[in-house]
mmCIF file of C-alpha atoms and ligand atoms in Angstrom:
data_model
loop_
_atom_site.group_PDB
_atom_site.id
_atom_site.type_symbol
_atom_site.label_atom_id
_atom_site.label_comp_id
_atom_site.label_asym_id
_atom_site.label_seq_id
_atom_site.Cartn_x
_atom_site.Cartn_y
_atom_site.Cartn_z
ATOM 1 C CA MET A 1 77.568 137.597 295.637
ATOM 2 C CA ILE A 2 75.235 139.440 298.026
ATOM 3 C CA GLY A 3 75.539 138.853 301.784
ATOM 4 C CA ASN A 4 75.581 140.243 305.308
ATOM 5 C CA ASP A 5 79.041 139.099 306.355
ATOM 6 C CA ILE A 6 80.999 142.150 307.564
ATOM 7 C CA ASP A 7 84.026 139.977 308.448
ATOM 8 C CA LYS A 8 84.193 138.759 304.880
ATOM 9 C CA ALA A 9 83.903 142.317 303.538
ATOM 10 C CA ILE A 10 86.757 143.387 305.819
ATOM 11 C CA GLN A 11 88.993 140.511 304.727
ATOM 12 C CA LEU A 12 88.391 141.262 301.058
ATOM 13 C CA LEU A 13 89.116 144.981 301.481
ATOM 14 C CA GLN A 14 92.280 144.192 303.443
ATOM 15 C CA ALA A 15 93.346 141.901 300.597
ATOM 16 C CA GLY A 16 92.974 144.762 298.092
ATOM 17 C CA GLU A 17 89.698 143.482 296.621
ATOM 18 C CA LEU A 18 86.550 145.452 295.789
ATOM 19 C CA VAL A 19 83.426 145.307 297.955
ATOM 20 C CA ALA A 20 80.134 147.095 297.289
ATOM 21 C CA ILE A 21 78.955 148.786 300.480
ATOM 22 C CA PRO A 22 75.605 150.233 301.529
ATOM 23 C CA THR A 23 75.298 153.926 302.343
ATOM 24 C CA GLU A 24 72.319 156.146 303.038
ATOM 25 C CA THR A 25 72.761 157.892 299.657
ATOM 26 C CA VAL A 26 73.581 155.129 297.171
ATOM 27 C CA TYR A 27 75.668 151.946 297.244
ATOM 28 C CA GLY A 28 79.412 152.528 296.878
ATOM 29 C CA LEU A 29 82.101 150.426 295.214
ATOM 30 C CA ALA A 30 84.824 150.408 297.853
ATOM 31 C CA ALA A 31 88.550 149.694 297.894
ATOM 32 C CA ASN A 32 91.428 150.502 300.259
ATOM 33 C CA ALA A 33 92.143 154.174 299.496
ATOM 34 C CA PHE A 34 95.827 153.638 300.346
ATOM 35 C CA ASN A 35 96.270 150.744 297.913
ATOM 36 C CA SER A 36 96.716 152.189 294.404
ATOM 37 C CA ASP A 37 96.206 148.851 292.656
ATOM 38 C CA ALA A 38 92.968 148.310 294.537
ATOM 39 C CA VAL A 39 91.804 151.838 293.651
ATOM 40 C CA ALA A 40 92.734 151.257 290.008
ATOM 41 C CA SER A 41 90.479 148.209 289.941
ATOM 42 C CA ILE A 42 87.503 150.417 290.881
ATOM 43 C CA PHE A 43 87.984 152.418 287.660
ATOM 44 C CA LYS A 44 88.302 149.194 285.687
ATOM 45 C CA ALA A 45 85.150 147.571 287.136
ATOM 46 C CA LYS A 46 83.090 150.727 286.501
ATOM 47 C CA ASN A 47 84.718 151.558 283.182
ATOM 48 C CA ARG A 48 85.286 154.998 284.688
ATOM 49 C CA PRO A 49 87.789 157.460 283.223
ATOM 50 C CA PHE A 50 90.818 158.070 285.441
ATOM 51 C CA PHE A 51 90.265 161.850 285.288
ATOM 52 C CA ASP A 52 87.177 161.511 287.498
ATOM 53 C CA PRO A 53 88.315 161.540 291.160
ATOM 54 C CA LEU A 54 86.880 159.422 293.994
ATOM 55 C CA ILE A 55 85.429 160.235 297.411
ATOM 56 C CA VAL A 56 87.351 158.953 300.452
ATOM 57 C CA HIS A 57 85.046 157.484 303.104
ATOM 58 C CA THR A 58 85.890 157.298 306.790
ATOM 59 C CA ASN A 59 84.026 156.912 310.081
ATOM 60 C CA SER A 60 85.688 159.634 312.135
ATOM 61 C CA ILE A 61 86.474 163.344 311.746
ATOM 62 C CA ALA A 62 89.648 162.780 313.781
ATOM 63 C CA ASN A 63 91.186 160.767 310.906
ATOM 64 C CA ILE A 64 90.954 163.650 308.462
ATOM 65 C CA SER A 65 93.773 165.841 309.759
ATOM 66 C CA GLY A 66 96.277 163.309 308.394
ATOM 67 C CA TRP A 67 94.896 163.745 304.884
ATOM 68 C CA VAL A 68 94.227 167.490 304.480
ATOM 69 C CA GLU A 69 96.398 170.623 304.629
ATOM 70 C CA ASP A 70 93.619 172.796 305.843
ATOM 71 C CA PHE A 71 90.228 172.190 307.469
ATOM 72 C CA PRO A 72 88.538 175.622 307.346
ATOM 73 C CA GLU A 73 86.204 176.597 310.184
ATOM 74 C CA ASN A 74 83.061 176.572 308.026
ATOM 75 C CA ALA A 75 83.937 173.128 306.681
ATOM 76 C CA LYS A 76 84.289 171.891 310.264
ATOM 77 C CA ILE A 77 80.926 173.395 311.148
ATOM 78 C CA LEU A 78 79.270 171.570 308.232
ATOM 79 C CA ALA A 79 81.070 168.339 309.143
ATOM 80 C CA LYS A 80 79.829 168.562 312.717
ATOM 81 C CA SER A 81 76.310 169.448 311.575
ATOM 82 C CA PHE A 82 75.852 166.778 308.907
ATOM 83 C CA TRP A 83 78.272 163.888 309.458
ATOM 84 C CA PRO A 84 77.610 161.080 309.352
ATOM 85 C CA GLY A 85 75.411 162.069 306.425
ATOM 86 C CA PRO A 86 74.978 162.944 302.741
ATOM 87 C CA LEU A 87 77.644 165.650 302.580
ATOM 88 C CA THR A 88 81.065 165.487 300.897
ATOM 89 C CA LEU A 89 83.748 168.080 301.661
ATOM 90 C CA VAL A 90 86.472 168.906 299.126
ATOM 91 C CA LEU A 91 89.602 170.079 300.953
ATOM 92 C CA LYS A 92 93.257 170.743 300.073
ATOM 93 C CA LYS A 93 95.016 167.400 300.333
ATOM 94 C CA LYS A 94 98.248 166.240 301.895
ATOM 95 C CA ASP A 95 100.645 163.898 300.080
ATOM 96 C CA SER A 96 99.260 160.937 302.057
ATOM 97 C CA ILE A 97 96.371 160.872 299.544
ATOM 98 C CA THR A 98 97.598 159.551 296.209
ATOM 99 C CA ASP A 99 96.979 160.913 292.724
ATOM 100 C CA ILE A 100 94.908 157.968 291.573
ATOM 101 C CA VAL A 101 92.242 158.804 294.188
ATOM 102 C CA THR A 102 92.147 162.526 293.365
ATOM 103 C CA ALA A 103 92.867 162.297 289.609
ATOM 104 C CA GLY A 104 95.945 164.398 290.186
ATOM 105 C CA ASN A 105 93.997 167.226 291.825
ATOM 106 C CA GLU A 106 95.343 169.212 294.773
ATOM 107 C CA THR A 107 92.124 168.474 296.644
ATOM 108 C CA VAL A 108 90.505 165.402 298.147
ATOM 109 C CA ALA A 109 86.789 164.704 298.600
ATOM 110 C CA ILE A 110 85.861 163.205 301.993
ATOM 111 C CA ARG A 111 82.633 161.875 303.486
ATOM 112 C CA ILE A 112 81.409 160.071 306.597
ATOM 113 C CA PRO A 113 78.412 158.050 305.389
ATOM 114 C CA ASN A 114 75.440 157.418 307.648
ATOM 115 C CA HIS A 115 74.800 153.704 307.551
ATOM 116 C CA PRO A 116 75.249 151.471 310.615
ATOM 117 C CA ILE A 117 76.815 148.542 308.730
ATOM 118 C CA THR A 118 79.256 150.692 306.797
ATOM 119 C CA LEU A 119 80.169 152.733 309.896
ATOM 120 C CA GLU A 120 80.998 149.477 311.667
ATOM 121 C CA LEU A 121 83.015 148.289 308.674
ATOM 122 C CA LEU A 122 84.969 151.561 308.461
ATOM 123 C CA GLY A 123 85.585 151.497 312.214
ATOM 124 C CA ARG A 124 87.189 148.069 311.960
ATOM 125 C CA LEU A 125 89.474 148.925 309.020
ATOM 126 C CA ASP A 126 92.761 150.735 309.557
ATOM 127 C CA PHE A 127 92.436 152.579 306.256
ATOM 128 C CA PRO A 128 89.700 154.716 304.618
ATOM 129 C CA VAL A 129 87.944 153.434 301.490
ATOM 130 C CA ALA A 130 87.672 155.194 298.159
ATOM 131 C CA ALA A 131 84.188 154.602 296.786
ATOM 132 C CA PRO A 132 82.250 155.918 293.810
ATOM 133 C CA SER A 133 78.650 154.922 293.279
ATOM 134 C CA ALA A 134 78.537 151.189 292.437
ATOM 135 C CA ASN A 135 77.221 151.465 288.862
ATOM 136 C CA PRO A 136 78.849 151.304 285.443
ATOM 137 C CA PHE A 137 80.100 154.789 284.543
ATOM 138 C CA GLY A 138 77.281 157.005 283.253
ATOM 139 C CA TYR A 139 74.447 154.716 284.358
ATOM 140 C CA VAL A 140 71.891 155.168 287.146
ATOM 141 C CA SER A 141 73.254 154.863 290.716
ATOM 142 C CA PRO A 142 72.241 151.788 292.778
ATOM 143 C CA THR A 143 70.042 152.080 295.851
ATOM 144 C CA THR A 144 69.777 148.335 296.637
ATOM 145 C CA ALA A 145 72.253 145.443 296.737
ATOM 146 C CA LYS A 146 70.311 143.848 293.880
ATOM 147 C CA HIS A 147 70.844 146.912 291.679
ATOM 148 C CA VAL A 148 74.593 146.463 292.170
ATOM 149 C CA GLU A 149 74.434 142.747 291.426
ATOM 150 C CA ASP A 150 72.422 143.311 288.243
ATOM 151 C CA GLN A 151 75.199 145.383 286.710
ATOM 152 C CA LEU A 152 78.477 144.636 288.457
ATOM 153 C CA GLY A 153 77.779 141.213 289.993
ATOM 154 C CA ASN A 154 80.269 139.417 287.761
ATOM 155 C CA LYS A 155 83.027 142.000 288.336
ATOM 156 C CA ILE A 156 83.202 142.188 292.118
ATOM 157 C CA PRO A 157 83.574 139.433 294.718
ATOM 158 C CA TYR A 158 81.125 140.718 297.328
ATOM 159 C CA ILE A 159 78.149 143.034 297.845
ATOM 160 C CA LEU A 160 77.427 143.867 301.467
ATOM 161 C CA ASP A 161 73.659 144.156 301.853
ATOM 162 C CA GLY A 162 72.360 147.047 303.933
ATOM 163 C CA GLY A 163 68.832 147.303 302.564
ATOM 164 C CA ASN A 164 67.446 150.255 300.628
ATOM 165 C CA SER A 165 69.453 153.483 300.609
ATOM 166 C CA THR A 166 67.178 155.830 302.531
ATOM 167 C CA VAL A 167 68.268 159.162 301.020
ATOM 168 C CA GLY A 168 68.445 157.713 297.518
ATOM 169 C CA ILE A 169 70.546 160.366 295.733
ATOM 170 C CA GLU A 170 74.266 161.045 296.135
ATOM 171 C CA SER A 171 75.817 163.392 298.657
ATOM 172 C CA THR A 172 75.958 167.150 298.244
ATOM 173 C CA ILE A 173 79.567 168.057 297.386
ATOM 174 C CA ILE A 174 80.970 171.355 298.595
ATOM 175 C CA SER A 175 84.498 172.583 297.963
ATOM 176 C CA PHE A 176 86.516 174.640 300.425
ATOM 177 C CA ALA A 177 89.442 174.947 298.034
ATOM 178 C CA THR A 178 87.989 178.275 296.881
ATOM 179 C CA GLU A 179 87.621 181.520 298.881
ATOM 180 C CA THR A 180 83.822 181.191 298.997
ATOM 181 C CA PRO A 181 82.609 177.604 299.498
ATOM 182 C CA THR A 182 81.406 176.189 296.174
ATOM 183 C CA VAL A 183 78.783 173.500 295.676
ATOM 184 C CA LEU A 184 80.029 171.102 292.994
ATOM 185 C CA ARG A 185 77.104 168.666 293.102
ATOM 186 C CA LEU A 186 73.537 169.061 294.357
ATOM 187 C CA GLY A 187 72.668 166.124 296.569
ATOM 188 C CA GLY A 188 71.138 164.736 299.725
ATOM 189 C CA ILE A 189 71.425 167.943 301.767
ATOM 190 C CA ALA A 190 69.517 170.905 300.356
ATOM 191 C CA ILE A 191 71.452 174.122 299.636
ATOM 192 C CA GLU A 192 69.001 176.146 301.745
ATOM 193 C CA ILE A 193 69.984 174.147 304.823
ATOM 194 C CA ILE A 194 73.697 174.607 304.165
ATOM 195 C CA GLU A 195 73.276 178.359 303.628
ATOM 196 C CA ASP A 196 71.283 178.643 306.852
ATOM 197 C CA ILE A 197 74.408 177.467 308.655
ATOM 198 C CA ILE A 198 77.389 179.008 306.810
ATOM 199 C CA GLY A 199 75.800 181.743 304.675
ATOM 200 C CA LYS A 200 75.900 182.218 300.918
ATOM 201 C CA VAL A 201 77.721 179.602 298.839
ATOM 202 C CA ASN A 202 78.639 179.555 295.156
ATOM 203 C CA ILE A 203 77.094 176.924 292.946
ATOM 204 C CA ASN A 204 79.114 175.477 290.103
ATOM 205 C CA ILE A 205 77.523 172.234 289.073
ATOM 206 C CA ASN A 206 78.242 172.334 285.370
ATOM 207 C CA GLN A 207 81.989 172.546 285.463
ATOM 208 C CA ASN A 208 82.235 169.355 283.518
ATOM 209 C CA SER A 209 81.370 170.592 280.111
ATOM 210 C CA ASN A 210 85.161 170.411 280.179
ATOM 211 C CA PRO A 211 85.575 166.686 280.804
ATOM 212 C CA GLN A 212 89.141 167.140 282.044
ATOM 213 C CA ALA A 213 87.813 168.879 285.130
ATOM 214 C CA PRO A 214 86.566 166.885 288.099
ATOM 215 C CA GLY A 215 82.948 166.895 289.125
ATOM 216 C CA GLN A 216 80.040 165.913 287.042
ATOM 217 C CA ILE A 217 79.585 164.875 283.477
ATOM 218 C CA ASP A 218 76.646 166.424 281.616
ATOM 219 C CA SER A 219 75.336 163.067 280.456
ATOM 220 C CA HIS A 220 75.017 160.895 283.540
ATOM 221 C CA TYR A 221 72.572 158.823 285.579
ATOM 222 C CA ALA A 222 71.235 157.748 282.205
ATOM 223 C CA PRO A 223 68.902 154.808 281.590
ATOM 224 C CA SER A 224 69.283 153.027 278.232
ATOM 225 C CA THR A 225 65.770 154.063 277.202
ATOM 226 C CA ARG A 226 65.356 157.507 275.644
ATOM 227 C CA PHE A 227 64.631 159.874 278.540
ATOM 228 C CA ILE A 228 62.760 163.167 278.201
ATOM 229 C CA VAL A 229 62.084 165.794 280.865
ATOM 230 C CA GLY A 230 59.133 168.168 280.571
ATOM 231 C CA GLU A 231 55.478 168.785 281.348
ATOM 232 C CA ILE A 232 53.883 165.390 280.708
ATOM 233 C CA PRO A 233 50.608 166.614 279.093
ATOM 234 C CA LYS A 234 52.653 168.467 276.471
ATOM 235 C CA LEU A 235 54.742 165.366 275.800
ATOM 236 C CA LYS A 236 51.854 163.028 274.974
ATOM 237 C CA PRO A 237 53.283 161.093 272.064
ATOM 238 C CA SER A 238 51.873 161.139 268.590
ATOM 239 C CA ASP A 239 54.643 159.033 267.036
ATOM 240 C CA THR A 240 54.463 156.108 269.469
ATOM 241 C CA THR A 241 51.540 154.258 270.910
ATOM 242 C CA THR A 242 51.003 155.385 274.469
ATOM 243 C CA GLU A 243 51.439 151.804 275.759
ATOM 244 C CA GLU A 244 55.132 152.069 274.954
ATOM 245 C CA VAL A 245 55.768 155.134 277.072
ATOM 246 C CA GLY A 246 56.925 155.247 280.699
ATOM 247 C CA VAL A 247 56.081 158.173 282.955
ATOM 248 C CA ILE A 248 57.668 159.502 286.138
ATOM 249 C CA THR A 249 55.774 162.163 288.100
ATOM 250 C CA LEU A 250 55.915 163.508 291.620
ATOM 251 C CA SER A 251 52.343 162.498 292.448
ATOM 252 C CA LYS A 252 49.978 162.863 289.491
ATOM 253 C CA GLN A 253 48.524 160.061 287.468
ATOM 254 C CA ILE A 254 48.492 160.406 283.712
ATOM 255 C CA ASP A 255 45.272 159.115 282.229
ATOM 256 C CA TRP A 256 46.657 158.160 278.812
ATOM 257 C CA ALA A 257 49.614 156.103 280.097
ATOM 258 C CA LEU A 258 49.313 152.524 281.351
ATOM 259 C CA PRO A 259 49.256 152.362 285.160
ATOM 260 C CA GLN A 260 52.072 149.769 285.187
ATOM 261 C CA ASN A 261 54.278 152.109 283.157
ATOM 262 C CA GLN A 262 53.924 154.975 285.644
ATOM 263 C CA VAL A 263 55.832 155.755 288.802
ATOM 264 C CA GLN A 264 54.649 158.392 291.255
ATOM 265 C CA LEU A 265 57.681 159.323 293.330
ATOM 266 C CA SER A 266 55.712 160.549 296.332
ATOM 267 C CA LYS A 267 51.955 160.474 296.710
ATOM 268 C CA ASN A 268 52.270 163.148 299.437
ATOM 269 C CA ASN A 269 54.485 165.420 297.291
ATOM 270 C CA ASP A 270 57.356 164.858 299.728
ATOM 271 C CA LEU A 271 60.603 165.648 297.896
ATOM 272 C CA ASN A 272 62.717 163.605 300.331
ATOM 273 C CA GLU A 273 60.584 160.563 299.575
ATOM 274 C CA ALA A 274 60.796 161.387 295.868
ATOM 275 C CA ALA A 275 64.615 161.459 296.066
ATOM 276 C CA SER A 276 64.646 158.041 297.709
ATOM 277 C CA ASN A 277 62.619 156.617 294.811
ATOM 278 C CA ILE A 278 64.032 158.359 291.733
ATOM 279 C CA PHE A 279 66.824 155.950 290.748
ATOM 280 C CA ALA A 280 64.707 152.841 291.372
ATOM 281 C CA ALA A 281 61.971 154.410 289.219
ATOM 282 C CA MET A 282 64.419 154.924 286.349
ATOM 283 C CA ARG A 283 65.585 151.321 286.647
ATOM 284 C CA ILE A 284 62.078 149.814 286.825
ATOM 285 C CA LEU A 285 60.953 151.647 283.694
ATOM 286 C CA ASP A 286 64.258 151.057 281.882
ATOM 287 C CA LYS A 287 63.789 147.283 282.333
ATOM 288 C CA LYS A 288 60.470 147.406 280.487
ATOM 289 C CA LYS A 289 62.255 148.300 277.235
ATOM 290 C CA LEU A 290 59.756 151.009 276.368
ATOM 291 C CA LYS A 291 60.175 153.474 273.485
ATOM 292 C CA LYS A 292 60.724 156.385 275.854
ATOM 293 C CA ILE A 293 60.469 157.524 279.446
ATOM 294 C CA LEU A 294 58.945 160.915 280.248
ATOM 295 C CA ALA A 295 59.672 162.649 283.553
ATOM 296 C CA GLU A 296 58.185 165.832 284.939
ATOM 297 C CA PRO A 297 60.484 168.325 286.679
ATOM 298 C CA MET A 298 60.160 168.568 290.470
ATOM 299 C CA PRO A 299 59.506 171.853 292.293
ATOM 300 C CA ASN A 300 62.759 173.855 292.518
ATOM 301 C CA GLU A 301 63.151 173.686 296.283
ATOM 302 C CA GLY A 302 64.760 171.365 298.826
ATOM 303 C CA LEU A 303 65.835 168.073 297.257
ATOM 304 C CA GLY A 304 63.774 168.948 294.175
ATOM 305 C CA LEU A 305 66.817 170.748 292.739
ATOM 306 C CA ALA A 306 69.023 167.692 293.169
ATOM 307 C CA ILE A 307 66.374 165.418 291.622
ATOM 308 C CA ASN A 308 66.007 167.799 288.655
ATOM 309 C CA ASP A 309 69.778 167.727 288.198
ATOM 310 C CA ARG A 310 69.611 163.898 287.934
ATOM 311 C CA LEU A 311 66.639 164.055 285.533
ATOM 312 C CA ASN A 312 68.353 166.579 283.257
ATOM 313 C CA ARG A 313 71.585 164.590 283.128
ATOM 314 C CA ALA A 314 69.619 161.406 282.403
ATOM 315 C CA ALA A 315 68.021 163.231 279.483
ATOM 316 C CA TYR A 316 71.193 164.842 278.178
ATOM 317 C CA LYS A 317 72.566 163.441 274.943
ATOM 318 C CA LEU A 318 75.701 164.654 273.241
HETATM 319 O O1 LIG B 1 76.793 159.834 298.023
HETATM 320 C C1 LIG B 1 77.881 159.734 297.474
HETATM 321 O O2 LIG B 1 78.668 160.686 297.388
HETATM 322 C C2 LIG B 1 78.254 158.361 296.897
HETATM 323 C C3 LIG B 1 78.412 157.367 298.046
HETATM 324 C C4 LIG B 1 78.890 156.033 297.601
HETATM 325 O O3 LIG B 1 79.258 157.910 299.021
HETATM 326 N N1 LIG B 1 79.438 158.449 296.118
HETATM 327 C C5 LIG B 1 79.474 159.026 294.887
HETATM 328 O O4 LIG B 1 80.693 158.926 294.248
HETATM 329 O O5 LIG B 1 78.526 159.567 294.393
HETATM 330 P P1 LIG B 1 80.854 159.198 292.680
HETATM 331 O O6 LIG B 1 82.257 158.823 292.396
HETATM 332 O O7 LIG B 1 79.804 158.501 291.928
HETATM 333 O O8 LIG B 1 80.724 160.740 292.563
HETATM 334 C C6 LIG B 1 81.730 161.528 293.151
HETATM 335 C C7 LIG B 1 81.800 162.864 292.503
HETATM 336 C C8 LIG B 1 82.321 162.821 291.085
HETATM 337 O O9 LIG B 1 81.517 163.689 290.295
HETATM 338 C C9 LIG B 1 83.751 163.359 291.219
HETATM 339 O O10 LIG B 1 84.163 164.042 290.060
HETATM 340 C C10 LIG B 1 83.610 164.302 292.396
HETATM 341 O O11 LIG B 1 82.751 163.630 293.260
HETATM 342 N N2 LIG B 1 84.902 164.486 293.105
HETATM 343 C C11 LIG B 1 85.637 163.567 293.754
HETATM 344 N N3 LIG B 1 86.783 164.097 294.213
HETATM 345 C C12 LIG B 1 86.772 165.389 293.860
HETATM 346 C C13 LIG B 1 87.680 166.474 294.023
HETATM 347 N N4 LIG B 1 88.846 166.307 294.652
HETATM 348 N N5 LIG B 1 87.343 167.676 293.528
HETATM 349 C C14 LIG B 1 86.167 167.853 292.881
HETATM 350 N N6 LIG B 1 85.259 166.864 292.668
HETATM 351 C C15 LIG B 1 85.557 165.655 293.148
HETATM 352 MG MG1 LIG B 2 78.437 158.181 290.503
#
């Protein structure tokens, strides 16, 4: 059920139930991070493997000292610069954070999301919430309450509606468990901006070719329709009639594809706007049950890198 009742969401979370919550990146599937049974039910609802750890969400930096061994200076600088916002910090954990949240890792991922409703909710709870994106494992992340309902509506008691997620792609994840900070996922804050503040970072976004390791899975964010990334003119199909092909571009129109099967992510070539539209575009075209969806790569700058990461994982097949 979708609604605006924060009191109800609070009561459900306190009772160990799941609630989908709005954030500026994507909707999350939240449970009390200190209730292992509640956290376990997140994995069950999403059909998510237990080796994939969850992000702990809170509303205040002050809470974090109880959960981490070490909060390095550069991590604090990023936290102060970007929180609340689309940044997740991976830090060495204390025992107060249980293994089910971190998949047995020595580190915990933490984020303060930037959404007024969810910040109010978190402020009124006396525990943080663990929350992955509110989609079945491997599928496209939800950026509206309706997206959540379409796929998980029968598995969770309540979806708190906070409108469209404005950033539209998940948070940038950066680990401080290593000597040099390491980006584990490209996301809502561009690497250039992070490096302007703390200097050079390592990037290790493909660590999950070993699926035992935390982080990202190669095949992810995937629509059911066959998804292909490349220069659209070169991908004009010869084996399928062009009416059965969907197209995602930054701003161009493709003359041989049907207008209703095309999504332009940003008419002004604005990569932030493109990020906010990418997952909805995948969903809209996936619903049409076309033969395939073609997507052009974005420019490799700003949020373009994070969008390309999503496109490539959507296209990846084992
Ligand atoms: O924007 C976001 O981050 C959204 C919203 C809801 O906050 N959440 C989200 O969660 O994207 P999820 O579970 O879909 O993706 C979290 C990623 C996973 O790839 C997981 O492996 C990684 O974070 N992760 C979590 N804890 C980690 C840890 N301790 N070390 C390394 N990676 C971790
Ligand atoms: Mg996810």
